[in-house]
mmCIF file with all atom_site columns, C-alpha atoms in Angstrom:
data_model
loop_
_atom_site.group_PDB
_atom_site.id
_atom_site.type_symbol
_atom_site.label_atom_id
_atom_site.label_alt_id
_atom_site.label_comp_id
_atom_site.label_asym_id
_atom_site.label_entity_id
_atom_site.label_seq_id
_atom_site.pdbx_PDB_ins_code
_atom_site.Cartn_x
_atom_site.Cartn_y
_atom_site.Cartn_z
_atom_site.occupancy
_atom_site.B_iso_or_equiv
_atom_site.pdbx_formal_charge
_atom_site.auth_seq_id
_atom_site.auth_comp_id
_atom_site.auth_asym_id
_atom_site.auth_atom_id
_atom_site.pdbx_PDB_model_num
ATOM 1   C CA . GLY A 1 1   ? 4.273   -15.325 5.061   1.00 0.00 ? 100 GLY A CA 1
ATOM 2   C CA . ALA A 1 2   ? 5.452   -13.969 1.757   1.00 0.00 ? 101 ALA A CA 1
ATOM 3   C CA . VAL A 1 3   ? 8.248   -11.403 1.962   1.00 0.00 ? 102 VAL A CA 1
ATOM 4   C CA . VAL A 1 4   ? 8.999   -8.515  -0.348  1.00 0.00 ? 103 VAL A CA 1
ATOM 5   C CA . SER A 1 5   ? 12.196  -6.526  0.035   1.00 0.00 ? 104 SER A CA 1
ATOM 6   C CA . GLN A 1 6   ? 13.274  -3.190  -1.373  1.00 0.00 ? 105 GLN A CA 1
ATOM 7   C CA . HIS A 1 7   ? 16.718  -1.781  -1.832  1.00 0.00 ? 106 HIS A CA 1
ATOM 8   C CA . PRO A 1 8   ? 17.860  0.723   -0.887  1.00 0.00 ? 107 PRO A CA 1
ATOM 9   C CA . SER A 1 9   ? 15.665  1.651   2.065   1.00 0.00 ? 108 SER A CA 1
ATOM 10  C CA . TRP A 1 10  ? 16.662  5.269   1.645   1.00 0.00 ? 109 TRP A CA 1
ATOM 11  C CA . VAL A 1 11  ? 18.711  7.265   -0.831  1.00 0.00 ? 110 VAL A CA 1
ATOM 12  C CA . ILE A 1 12  ? 19.836  10.857  -1.139  1.00 0.00 ? 111 ILE A CA 1
ATOM 13  C CA . CYS A 1 13  ? 20.968  12.078  -4.530  1.00 0.00 ? 112 CYS A CA 1
ATOM 14  C CA . LYS A 1 14  ? 21.771  15.260  -6.376  1.00 0.00 ? 113 LYS A CA 1
ATOM 15  C CA . SER A 1 15  ? 19.371  16.799  -8.830  1.00 0.00 ? 114 SER A CA 1
ATOM 16  C CA . GLY A 1 16  ? 19.892  15.460  -12.336 1.00 0.00 ? 115 GLY A CA 1
ATOM 17  C CA . THR A 1 17  ? 21.152  12.041  -11.341 1.00 0.00 ? 116 THR A CA 1
ATOM 18  C CA . SER A 1 18  ? 19.330  8.741   -11.824 1.00 0.00 ? 117 SER A CA 1
ATOM 19  C CA . VAL A 1 19  ? 18.362  6.425   -9.007  1.00 0.00 ? 118 VAL A CA 1
ATOM 20  C CA . LYS A 1 20  ? 17.466  2.750   -9.245  1.00 0.00 ? 119 LYS A CA 1
ATOM 21  C CA . ILE A 1 21  ? 15.203  1.075   -6.701  1.00 0.00 ? 120 ILE A CA 1
ATOM 22  C CA . GLU A 1 22  ? 14.895  -2.703  -6.545  1.00 0.00 ? 121 GLU A CA 1
ATOM 23  C CA . CYS A 1 23  ? 11.887  -4.710  -5.448  1.00 0.00 ? 122 CYS A CA 1
ATOM 24  C CA . ARG A 1 24  ? 12.375  -8.414  -4.798  1.00 0.00 ? 123 ARG A CA 1
ATOM 25  C CA . SER A 1 25  ? 10.015  -11.183 -3.845  1.00 0.00 ? 124 SER A CA 1
ATOM 26  C CA . LEU A 1 26  ? 12.136  -13.333 -1.551  1.00 0.00 ? 125 LEU A CA 1
ATOM 27  C CA . ASP A 1 27  ? 10.182  -16.550 -1.225  1.00 0.00 ? 126 ASP A CA 1
ATOM 28  C CA . PHE A 1 28  ? 7.763   -16.568 -4.122  1.00 0.00 ? 127 PHE A CA 1
ATOM 29  C CA . GLN A 1 29  ? 7.543   -15.800 -7.802  1.00 0.00 ? 128 GLN A CA 1
ATOM 30  C CA . ALA A 1 30  ? 5.645   -12.670 -8.704  1.00 0.00 ? 129 ALA A CA 1
ATOM 31  C CA . THR A 1 31  ? 4.222   -12.321 -12.172 1.00 0.00 ? 130 THR A CA 1
ATOM 32  C CA . THR A 1 32  ? 2.834   -8.917  -11.254 1.00 0.00 ? 131 THR A CA 1
ATOM 33  C CA . MET A 1 33  ? 4.388   -6.150  -9.184  1.00 0.00 ? 132 MET A CA 1
ATOM 34  C CA . PHE A 1 34  ? 3.093   -2.674  -8.512  1.00 0.00 ? 133 PHE A CA 1
ATOM 35  C CA . TRP A 1 35  ? 4.948   0.569   -7.872  1.00 0.00 ? 134 TRP A CA 1
ATOM 36  C CA . TYR A 1 36  ? 3.424   3.245   -5.652  1.00 0.00 ? 135 TYR A CA 1
ATOM 37  C CA . ARG A 1 37  ? 4.457   6.709   -4.580  1.00 0.00 ? 136 ARG A CA 1
ATOM 38  C CA . GLN A 1 38  ? 3.434   8.288   -1.309  1.00 0.00 ? 137 GLN A CA 1
ATOM 39  C CA . PHE A 1 39  ? 3.839   11.952  -0.388  1.00 0.00 ? 138 PHE A CA 1
ATOM 40  C CA . PRO A 1 40  ? 3.820   13.024  3.280   1.00 0.00 ? 139 PRO A CA 1
ATOM 41  C CA . LYS A 1 41  ? 0.478   12.561  4.997   1.00 0.00 ? 140 LYS A CA 1
ATOM 42  C CA . GLN A 1 42  ? -1.092  11.254  1.805   1.00 0.00 ? 141 GLN A CA 1
ATOM 43  C CA . SER A 1 43  ? -2.188  7.811   0.774   1.00 0.00 ? 142 SER A CA 1
ATOM 44  C CA . LEU A 1 44  ? -0.473  5.606   -1.758  1.00 0.00 ? 143 LEU A CA 1
ATOM 45  C CA . MET A 1 45  ? -0.745  6.488   -5.412  1.00 0.00 ? 144 MET A CA 1
ATOM 46  C CA . LEU A 1 46  ? -0.303  3.746   -7.996  1.00 0.00 ? 145 LEU A CA 1
ATOM 47  C CA . MET A 1 47  ? 2.361   4.661   -10.533 1.00 0.00 ? 146 MET A CA 1
ATOM 48  C CA . ALA A 1 48  ? 2.541   1.560   -12.681 1.00 0.00 ? 147 ALA A CA 1
ATOM 49  C CA . THR A 1 49  ? 1.860   -2.141  -12.968 1.00 0.00 ? 148 THR A CA 1
ATOM 50  C CA . SER A 1 50  ? 4.879   -4.256  -13.796 1.00 0.00 ? 149 SER A CA 1
ATOM 51  C CA . ASN A 1 51  ? 4.389   -7.608  -15.506 1.00 0.00 ? 150 ASN A CA 1
ATOM 52  C CA . GLU A 1 52  ? 7.258   -10.033 -15.921 1.00 0.00 ? 151 GLU A CA 1
ATOM 53  C CA . GLY A 1 53  ? 8.489   -10.176 -19.479 1.00 0.00 ? 152 GLY A CA 1
ATOM 54  C CA . SER A 1 54  ? 6.363   -7.341  -20.807 1.00 0.00 ? 153 SER A CA 1
ATOM 55  C CA . LYS A 1 55  ? 6.193   -3.579  -20.731 1.00 0.00 ? 154 LYS A CA 1
ATOM 56  C CA . ALA A 1 56  ? 4.877   -1.878  -17.649 1.00 0.00 ? 155 ALA A CA 1
ATOM 57  C CA . THR A 1 57  ? 1.467   -0.244  -17.662 1.00 0.00 ? 156 THR A CA 1
ATOM 58  C CA . TYR A 1 58  ? 1.640   3.315   -16.364 1.00 0.00 ? 157 TYR A CA 1
ATOM 59  C CA . GLU A 1 59  ? -1.133  5.217   -14.677 1.00 0.00 ? 158 GLU A CA 1
ATOM 60  C CA . GLN A 1 60  ? -2.360  8.449   -16.185 1.00 0.00 ? 159 GLN A CA 1
ATOM 61  C CA . GLY A 1 61  ? -0.038  11.328  -15.464 1.00 0.00 ? 160 GLY A CA 1
ATOM 62  C CA . VAL A 1 62  ? 3.027   9.190   -14.754 1.00 0.00 ? 161 VAL A CA 1
ATOM 63  C CA . GLU A 1 63  ? 5.853   9.791   -17.221 1.00 0.00 ? 162 GLU A CA 1
ATOM 64  C CA . LYS A 1 64  ? 7.113   6.450   -18.470 1.00 0.00 ? 163 LYS A CA 1
ATOM 65  C CA . ASP A 1 65  ? 10.378  7.968   -19.733 1.00 0.00 ? 164 ASP A CA 1
ATOM 66  C CA . LYS A 1 66  ? 11.102  9.415   -16.330 1.00 0.00 ? 165 LYS A CA 1
ATOM 67  C CA . PHE A 1 67  ? 10.131  6.393   -14.270 1.00 0.00 ? 166 PHE A CA 1
ATOM 68  C CA . LEU A 1 68  ? 11.617  3.392   -16.019 1.00 0.00 ? 167 LEU A CA 1
ATOM 69  C CA . ILE A 1 69  ? 10.346  0.023   -14.879 1.00 0.00 ? 168 ILE A CA 1
ATOM 70  C CA . ASN A 1 70  ? 11.989  -3.284  -15.687 1.00 0.00 ? 169 ASN A CA 1
ATOM 71  C CA . HIS A 1 71  ? 10.528  -6.607  -14.549 1.00 0.00 ? 170 HIS A CA 1
ATOM 72  C CA . ALA A 1 72  ? 13.200  -8.882  -15.931 1.00 0.00 ? 171 ALA A CA 1
ATOM 73  C CA . SER A 1 73  ? 12.580  -11.902 -13.736 1.00 0.00 ? 172 SER A CA 1
ATOM 74  C CA . LEU A 1 74  ? 9.828   -13.418 -11.647 1.00 0.00 ? 173 LEU A CA 1
ATOM 75  C CA . THR A 1 75  ? 11.440  -12.160 -8.459  1.00 0.00 ? 174 THR A CA 1
ATOM 76  C CA . LEU A 1 76  ? 12.781  -8.732  -9.373  1.00 0.00 ? 175 LEU A CA 1
ATOM 77  C CA . SER A 1 77  ? 11.342  -5.463  -10.601 1.00 0.00 ? 176 SER A CA 1
ATOM 78  C CA . THR A 1 78  ? 13.311  -2.231  -10.739 1.00 0.00 ? 177 THR A CA 1
ATOM 79  C CA . LEU A 1 79  ? 12.183  1.377   -10.816 1.00 0.00 ? 178 LEU A CA 1
ATOM 80  C CA . THR A 1 80  ? 14.670  3.921   -12.138 1.00 0.00 ? 179 THR A CA 1
ATOM 81  C CA . VAL A 1 81  ? 13.975  7.572   -11.512 1.00 0.00 ? 180 VAL A CA 1
ATOM 82  C CA . THR A 1 82  ? 15.839  9.315   -14.311 1.00 0.00 ? 181 THR A CA 1
ATOM 83  C CA . SER A 1 83  ? 17.163  12.871  -14.055 1.00 0.00 ? 182 SER A CA 1
ATOM 84  C CA . ALA A 1 84  ? 15.720  13.182  -10.590 1.00 0.00 ? 183 ALA A CA 1
ATOM 85  C CA . HIS A 1 85  ? 14.498  16.552  -9.348  1.00 0.00 ? 184 HIS A CA 1
ATOM 86  C CA . PRO A 1 86  ? 13.521  17.703  -5.845  1.00 0.00 ? 185 PRO A CA 1
ATOM 87  C CA . GLU A 1 87  ? 9.824   17.218  -6.670  1.00 0.00 ? 186 GLU A CA 1
ATOM 88  C CA . ASP A 1 88  ? 10.549  13.506  -7.145  1.00 0.00 ? 187 ASP A CA 1
ATOM 89  C CA . SER A 1 89  ? 11.431  13.256  -3.462  1.00 0.00 ? 188 SER A CA 1
ATOM 90  C CA . SER A 1 90  ? 8.918   10.811  -2.065  1.00 0.00 ? 189 SER A CA 1
ATOM 91  C CA . PHE A 1 91  ? 8.411   7.411   -0.492  1.00 0.00 ? 190 PHE A CA 1
ATOM 92  C CA . TYR A 1 92  ? 8.322   4.677   -3.134  1.00 0.00 ? 191 TYR A CA 1
ATOM 93  C CA . ILE A 1 93  ? 6.668   1.357   -2.286  1.00 0.00 ? 192 ILE A CA 1
ATOM 94  C CA . CYS A 1 94  ? 6.332   -1.805  -4.309  1.00 0.00 ? 193 CYS A CA 1
ATOM 95  C CA . SER A 1 95  ? 3.957   -4.706  -3.881  1.00 0.00 ? 194 SER A CA 1
ATOM 96  C CA . ALA A 1 96  ? 3.844   -8.131  -5.447  1.00 0.00 ? 195 ALA A CA 1
ATOM 97  C CA . ILE A 1 97  ? 1.237   -10.731 -6.200  1.00 0.00 ? 196 ILE A CA 1
ATOM 98  C CA . PRO A 1 98  ? 2.417   -14.333 -5.960  1.00 0.00 ? 197 PRO A CA 1
ATOM 99  C CA . GLY A 1 99  ? 1.764   -16.378 -9.051  1.00 0.00 ? 198 GLY A CA 1
ATOM 100 C CA . LEU A 1 100 ? -0.470  -18.763 -7.137  1.00 0.00 ? 199 LEU A CA 1
ATOM 101 C CA . ALA A 1 101 ? -2.001  -16.263 -4.700  1.00 0.00 ? 200 ALA A CA 1
ATOM 102 C CA . PRO A 1 102 ? -5.637  -16.998 -3.956  1.00 0.00 ? 201 PRO A CA 1
ATOM 103 C CA . ARG A 1 103 ? -7.706  -14.101 -5.242  1.00 0.00 ? 202 ARG A CA 1
ATOM 104 C CA . GLY A 1 104 ? -4.676  -11.884 -5.756  1.00 0.00 ? 203 GLY A CA 1
ATOM 105 C CA . GLU A 1 105 ? -3.385  -11.191 -2.246  1.00 0.00 ? 204 GLU A CA 1
ATOM 106 C CA . GLN A 1 106 ? -0.685  -8.520  -2.391  1.00 0.00 ? 205 GLN A CA 1
ATOM 107 C CA . PHE A 1 107 ? 2.439   -8.267  -0.286  1.00 0.00 ? 206 PHE A CA 1
ATOM 108 C CA . PHE A 1 108 ? 4.135   -4.922  0.227   1.00 0.00 ? 207 PHE A CA 1
ATOM 109 C CA . GLY A 1 109 ? 7.772   -3.982  0.411   1.00 0.00 ? 208 GLY A CA 1
ATOM 110 C CA . PRO A 1 110 ? 9.124   -1.788  3.224   1.00 0.00 ? 209 PRO A CA 1
ATOM 111 C CA . GLY A 1 111 ? 9.496   1.216   0.953   1.00 0.00 ? 210 GLY A CA 1
ATOM 112 C CA . THR A 1 112 ? 12.358  3.424   -0.261  1.00 0.00 ? 211 THR A CA 1
ATOM 113 C CA . ARG A 1 113 ? 12.636  7.019   0.819   1.00 0.00 ? 212 ARG A CA 1
ATOM 114 C CA . LEU A 1 114 ? 14.127  9.153   -1.951  1.00 0.00 ? 213 LEU A CA 1
ATOM 115 C CA . THR A 1 115 ? 15.435  12.632  -1.242  1.00 0.00 ? 214 THR A CA 1
ATOM 116 C CA . VAL A 1 116 ? 16.649  14.683  -4.177  1.00 0.00 ? 215 VAL A CA 1
ATOM 117 C CA . LEU A 1 117 ? 18.770  17.690  -3.268  1.00 0.00 ? 216 LEU A CA 1
ATOM 118 C CA . LYS B 2 1   ? -15.714 11.928  -4.578  1.00 0.00 ? 243 LYS B CA 1
ATOM 119 C CA . ASN B 2 2   ? -13.116 9.225   -3.995  1.00 0.00 ? 244 ASN B CA 1
ATOM 120 C CA . GLU B 2 3   ? -14.053 5.670   -4.891  1.00 0.00 ? 245 GLU B CA 1
ATOM 121 C CA . VAL B 2 4   ? -12.891 4.568   -1.440  1.00 0.00 ? 246 VAL B CA 1
ATOM 122 C CA . GLU B 2 5   ? -13.666 6.718   1.587   1.00 0.00 ? 247 GLU B CA 1
ATOM 123 C CA . GLN B 2 6   ? -12.454 6.175   5.129   1.00 0.00 ? 248 GLN B CA 1
ATOM 124 C CA . SER B 2 7   ? -13.611 7.648   8.390   1.00 0.00 ? 249 SER B CA 1
ATOM 125 C CA . PRO B 2 8   ? -12.473 9.070   10.632  1.00 0.00 ? 250 PRO B CA 1
ATOM 126 C CA . GLN B 2 9   ? -9.325  10.618  9.158   1.00 0.00 ? 251 GLN B CA 1
ATOM 127 C CA . ASN B 2 10  ? -7.810  10.977  12.618  1.00 0.00 ? 252 ASN B CA 1
ATOM 128 C CA . LEU B 2 11  ? -8.639  9.122   15.785  1.00 0.00 ? 253 LEU B CA 1
ATOM 129 C CA . THR B 2 12  ? -7.136  9.503   19.228  1.00 0.00 ? 254 THR B CA 1
ATOM 130 C CA . ALA B 2 13  ? -8.130  7.154   22.037  1.00 0.00 ? 255 ALA B CA 1
ATOM 131 C CA . GLN B 2 14  ? -6.974  5.908   25.399  1.00 0.00 ? 256 GLN B CA 1
ATOM 132 C CA . GLU B 2 15  ? -5.311  2.576   25.880  1.00 0.00 ? 257 GLU B CA 1
ATOM 133 C CA . GLY B 2 16  ? -7.866  -0.184  26.261  1.00 0.00 ? 258 GLY B CA 1
ATOM 134 C CA . GLU B 2 17  ? -10.587 1.432   24.209  1.00 0.00 ? 259 GLU B CA 1
ATOM 135 C CA . PHE B 2 18  ? -12.446 -0.374  21.436  1.00 0.00 ? 260 PHE B CA 1
ATOM 136 C CA . ILE B 2 19  ? -11.580 1.165   18.081  1.00 0.00 ? 261 ILE B CA 1
ATOM 137 C CA . THR B 2 20  ? -13.628 1.183   14.875  1.00 0.00 ? 262 THR B CA 1
ATOM 138 C CA . ILE B 2 21  ? -12.445 2.478   11.517  1.00 0.00 ? 263 ILE B CA 1
ATOM 139 C CA . ASN B 2 22  ? -14.894 2.572   8.639   1.00 0.00 ? 264 ASN B CA 1
ATOM 140 C CA . CYS B 2 23  ? -14.436 2.197   4.905   1.00 0.00 ? 265 CYS B CA 1
ATOM 141 C CA . SER B 2 24  ? -17.050 2.762   2.212   1.00 0.00 ? 266 SER B CA 1
ATOM 142 C CA . TYR B 2 25  ? -16.601 2.184   -1.489  1.00 0.00 ? 267 TYR B CA 1
ATOM 143 C CA . SER B 2 26  ? -18.667 3.088   -4.504  1.00 0.00 ? 268 SER B CA 1
ATOM 144 C CA . VAL B 2 27  ? -17.483 0.565   -7.080  1.00 0.00 ? 269 VAL B CA 1
ATOM 145 C CA . GLY B 2 28  ? -17.772 -3.168  -7.563  1.00 0.00 ? 270 GLY B CA 1
ATOM 146 C CA . ILE B 2 29  ? -14.932 -4.964  -5.880  1.00 0.00 ? 271 ILE B CA 1
ATOM 147 C CA . SER B 2 30  ? -13.519 -8.451  -5.790  1.00 0.00 ? 272 SER B CA 1
ATOM 148 C CA . ALA B 2 31  ? -11.742 -7.991  -2.444  1.00 0.00 ? 273 ALA B CA 1
ATOM 149 C CA . LEU B 2 32  ? -10.993 -5.396  0.184   1.00 0.00 ? 274 LEU B CA 1
ATOM 150 C CA . HIS B 2 33  ? -7.688  -5.050  1.990   1.00 0.00 ? 275 HIS B CA 1
ATOM 151 C CA . TRP B 2 34  ? -6.896  -3.503  5.329   1.00 0.00 ? 276 TRP B CA 1
ATOM 152 C CA . LEU B 2 35  ? -3.315  -2.305  5.645   1.00 0.00 ? 277 LEU B CA 1
ATOM 153 C CA . GLN B 2 36  ? -1.277  -0.895  8.521   1.00 0.00 ? 278 GLN B CA 1
ATOM 154 C CA . GLN B 2 37  ? 1.479   1.655   8.013   1.00 0.00 ? 279 GLN B CA 1
ATOM 155 C CA . HIS B 2 38  ? 3.776   2.550   10.893  1.00 0.00 ? 280 HIS B CA 1
ATOM 156 C CA . PRO B 2 39  ? 5.690   5.843   11.129  1.00 0.00 ? 281 PRO B CA 1
ATOM 157 C CA . GLY B 2 40  ? 8.732   4.250   9.490   1.00 0.00 ? 282 GLY B CA 1
ATOM 158 C CA . GLY B 2 41  ? 6.630   3.766   6.374   1.00 0.00 ? 283 GLY B CA 1
ATOM 159 C CA . GLY B 2 42  ? 6.539   0.016   5.911   1.00 0.00 ? 284 GLY B CA 1
ATOM 160 C CA . ILE B 2 43  ? 3.142   -1.433  5.082   1.00 0.00 ? 285 ILE B CA 1
ATOM 161 C CA . VAL B 2 44  ? 1.750   -4.608  6.586   1.00 0.00 ? 286 VAL B CA 1
ATOM 162 C CA . SER B 2 45  ? -1.248  -6.349  5.106   1.00 0.00 ? 287 SER B CA 1
ATOM 163 C CA . LEU B 2 46  ? -3.698  -7.071  7.929   1.00 0.00 ? 288 LEU B CA 1
ATOM 164 C CA . PHE B 2 47  ? -6.640  -8.602  6.130   1.00 0.00 ? 289 PHE B CA 1
ATOM 165 C CA . MET B 2 48  ? -7.950  -9.383  2.699   1.00 0.00 ? 290 MET B CA 1
ATOM 166 C CA . LEU B 2 49  ? -11.628 -10.190 2.642   1.00 0.00 ? 291 LEU B CA 1
ATOM 167 C CA . SER B 2 50  ? -14.424 -10.526 0.159   1.00 0.00 ? 292 SER B CA 1
ATOM 168 C CA . SER B 2 51  ? -17.253 -11.466 2.495   1.00 0.00 ? 293 SER B CA 1
ATOM 169 C CA . GLY B 2 52  ? -18.166 -11.854 6.138   1.00 0.00 ? 294 GLY B CA 1
ATOM 170 C CA . LYS B 2 53  ? -15.668 -11.411 8.921   1.00 0.00 ? 295 LYS B CA 1
ATOM 171 C CA . LYS B 2 54  ? -12.077 -12.225 9.752   1.00 0.00 ? 296 LYS B CA 1
ATOM 172 C CA . LYS B 2 55  ? -10.282 -12.119 13.086  1.00 0.00 ? 297 LYS B CA 1
ATOM 173 C CA . HIS B 2 56  ? -6.611  -12.075 13.919  1.00 0.00 ? 298 HIS B CA 1
ATOM 174 C CA . GLY B 2 57  ? -5.677  -11.535 17.535  1.00 0.00 ? 299 GLY B CA 1
ATOM 175 C CA . ARG B 2 58  ? -7.235  -8.263  18.676  1.00 0.00 ? 300 ARG B CA 1
ATOM 176 C CA . LEU B 2 59  ? -8.111  -7.216  15.143  1.00 0.00 ? 301 LEU B CA 1
ATOM 177 C CA . ILE B 2 60  ? -11.439 -7.905  13.474  1.00 0.00 ? 302 ILE B CA 1
ATOM 178 C CA . ALA B 2 61  ? -12.443 -6.964  9.946   1.00 0.00 ? 303 ALA B CA 1
ATOM 179 C CA . THR B 2 62  ? -15.937 -7.155  8.560   1.00 0.00 ? 304 THR B CA 1
ATOM 180 C CA . ILE B 2 63  ? -17.418 -6.447  5.179   1.00 0.00 ? 305 ILE B CA 1
ATOM 181 C CA . ASN B 2 64  ? -20.989 -5.973  3.966   1.00 0.00 ? 306 ASN B CA 1
ATOM 182 C CA . ILE B 2 65  ? -21.000 -6.382  0.217   1.00 0.00 ? 307 ILE B CA 1
ATOM 183 C CA . GLN B 2 66  ? -24.594 -5.185  -0.226  1.00 0.00 ? 308 GLN B CA 1
ATOM 184 C CA . GLU B 2 67  ? -23.913 -1.964  1.678   1.00 0.00 ? 309 GLU B CA 1
ATOM 185 C CA . LYS B 2 68  ? -20.405 -1.566  0.195   1.00 0.00 ? 310 LYS B CA 1
ATOM 186 C CA . HIS B 2 69  ? -18.957 -1.031  3.622   1.00 0.00 ? 311 HIS B CA 1
ATOM 187 C CA . SER B 2 70  ? -16.176 -2.513  5.678   1.00 0.00 ? 312 SER B CA 1
ATOM 188 C CA . SER B 2 71  ? -15.016 -1.932  9.235   1.00 0.00 ? 313 SER B CA 1
ATOM 189 C CA . LEU B 2 72  ? -11.799 -2.612  11.082  1.00 0.00 ? 314 LEU B CA 1
ATOM 190 C CA . HIS B 2 73  ? -12.092 -3.085  14.818  1.00 0.00 ? 315 HIS B CA 1
ATOM 191 C CA . ILE B 2 74  ? -9.336  -3.169  17.413  1.00 0.00 ? 316 ILE B CA 1
ATOM 192 C CA . THR B 2 75  ? -10.182 -4.544  20.836  1.00 0.00 ? 317 THR B CA 1
ATOM 193 C CA . ALA B 2 76  ? -8.228  -3.611  23.967  1.00 0.00 ? 318 ALA B CA 1
ATOM 194 C CA . SER B 2 77  ? -6.217  -1.027  22.033  1.00 0.00 ? 319 SER B CA 1
ATOM 195 C CA . HIS B 2 78  ? -2.572  -0.476  22.921  1.00 0.00 ? 320 HIS B CA 1
ATOM 196 C CA . PRO B 2 79  ? -0.122  2.338   22.154  1.00 0.00 ? 321 PRO B CA 1
ATOM 197 C CA . ARG B 2 80  ? 1.705   0.030   19.754  1.00 0.00 ? 322 ARG B CA 1
ATOM 198 C CA . ASP B 2 81  ? -1.458  -0.008  17.629  1.00 0.00 ? 323 ASP B CA 1
ATOM 199 C CA . SER B 2 82  ? -0.741  3.648   16.792  1.00 0.00 ? 324 SER B CA 1
ATOM 200 C CA . ALA B 2 83  ? -0.335  3.750   13.028  1.00 0.00 ? 325 ALA B CA 1
ATOM 201 C CA . VAL B 2 84  ? -2.110  4.729   9.839   1.00 0.00 ? 326 VAL B CA 1
ATOM 202 C CA . TYR B 2 85  ? -4.732  2.223   8.767   1.00 0.00 ? 327 TYR B CA 1
ATOM 203 C CA . ILE B 2 86  ? -5.600  2.105   5.106   1.00 0.00 ? 328 ILE B CA 1
ATOM 204 C CA . CYS B 2 87  ? -8.384  0.307   3.321   1.00 0.00 ? 329 CYS B CA 1
ATOM 205 C CA . ALA B 2 88  ? -7.839  -0.594  -0.297  1.00 0.00 ? 330 ALA B CA 1
ATOM 206 C CA . ALA B 2 89  ? -10.332 -2.028  -2.749  1.00 0.00 ? 331 ALA B CA 1
ATOM 207 C CA . ARG B 2 90  ? -9.481  -4.372  -5.567  1.00 0.00 ? 332 ARG B CA 1
ATOM 208 C CA . ILE B 2 91  ? -11.759 -3.411  -8.418  1.00 0.00 ? 333 ILE B CA 1
ATOM 209 C CA . GLN B 2 92  ? -13.649 -6.250  -10.100 1.00 0.00 ? 334 GLN B CA 1
ATOM 210 C CA . GLY B 2 93  ? -11.782 -7.533  -13.123 1.00 0.00 ? 335 GLY B CA 1
ATOM 211 C CA . ALA B 2 94  ? -8.524  -5.795  -12.167 1.00 0.00 ? 336 ALA B CA 1
ATOM 212 C CA . GLN B 2 95  ? -5.557  -6.521  -9.944  1.00 0.00 ? 337 GLN B CA 1
ATOM 213 C CA . LYS B 2 96  ? -4.667  -3.000  -8.897  1.00 0.00 ? 338 LYS B CA 1
ATOM 214 C CA . LEU B 2 97  ? -5.883  -1.465  -5.669  1.00 0.00 ? 339 LEU B CA 1
ATOM 215 C CA . VAL B 2 98  ? -7.712  1.797   -5.041  1.00 0.00 ? 340 VAL B CA 1
ATOM 216 C CA . PHE B 2 99  ? -6.755  3.263   -1.682  1.00 0.00 ? 341 PHE B CA 1
ATOM 217 C CA . GLY B 2 100 ? -8.654  5.177   0.923   1.00 0.00 ? 342 GLY B CA 1
ATOM 218 C CA . GLN B 2 101 ? -7.080  8.267   2.446   1.00 0.00 ? 343 GLN B CA 1
ATOM 219 C CA . GLY B 2 102 ? -6.034  6.438   5.570   1.00 0.00 ? 344 GLY B CA 1
ATOM 220 C CA . THR B 2 103 ? -6.970  6.830   9.234   1.00 0.00 ? 345 THR B CA 1
ATOM 221 C CA . ARG B 2 104 ? -4.285  8.043   11.591  1.00 0.00 ? 346 ARG B CA 1
ATOM 222 C CA . LEU B 2 105 ? -4.799  6.261   14.908  1.00 0.00 ? 347 LEU B CA 1
ATOM 223 C CA . THR B 2 106 ? -3.097  7.392   18.104  1.00 0.00 ? 348 THR B CA 1
ATOM 224 C CA . ILE B 2 107 ? -3.502  5.372   21.276  1.00 0.00 ? 349 ILE B CA 1
ATOM 225 C CA . ASN B 2 108 ? -2.392  7.183   24.408  1.00 0.00 ? 350 ASN B CA 1
ATOM 226 C CA . PRO B 2 109 ? -1.172  5.259   27.442  1.00 0.00 ? 351 PRO B CA 1
#
């Protein structure tokens, strides 16, 4: 089946620093990728939709200048958390839709756990 | 009220029991996904369905479009089935998913 990877799987950083998270589709091309955030014991919350070659579409309440998304190729999308603060500590998950997926089946990455000290 | 509601929120059962998790939605959808999330956090897509029933091993997913309801069943449950199960609806005309709150399933040996 289709595989989506994320790197790093976990990261600890100091407050004020920026952190980049990569999401890669390993065996398919993904025109659309999604970024989610999940707080403990809560469900996933969509942050933004990333389309290859165009600007990301952010959900209401998500600061686009704080969460920079770049979908520069059909297999890679990156999420950069800029000037991270402890409240940004969360589990970040990406998903991808293959270009030829029947009816838009999504494949999820393993997630990245971010801890901001 | 959430657009996608799951029940129960928590479920504890003994090994071997038949498990049912329910999902109701209030919007028009083009597909419904059932996802599994283990304690480590990674998410596995179990099913995507838009009508009828699908089966994979001990897992069965059904959907009733008229009633806007889907169920996930696990037969002969096993402790390794312990996880959070999430239903997610793909809204008609859109690609993004709307998630239920998740059902935390614990199967005791």
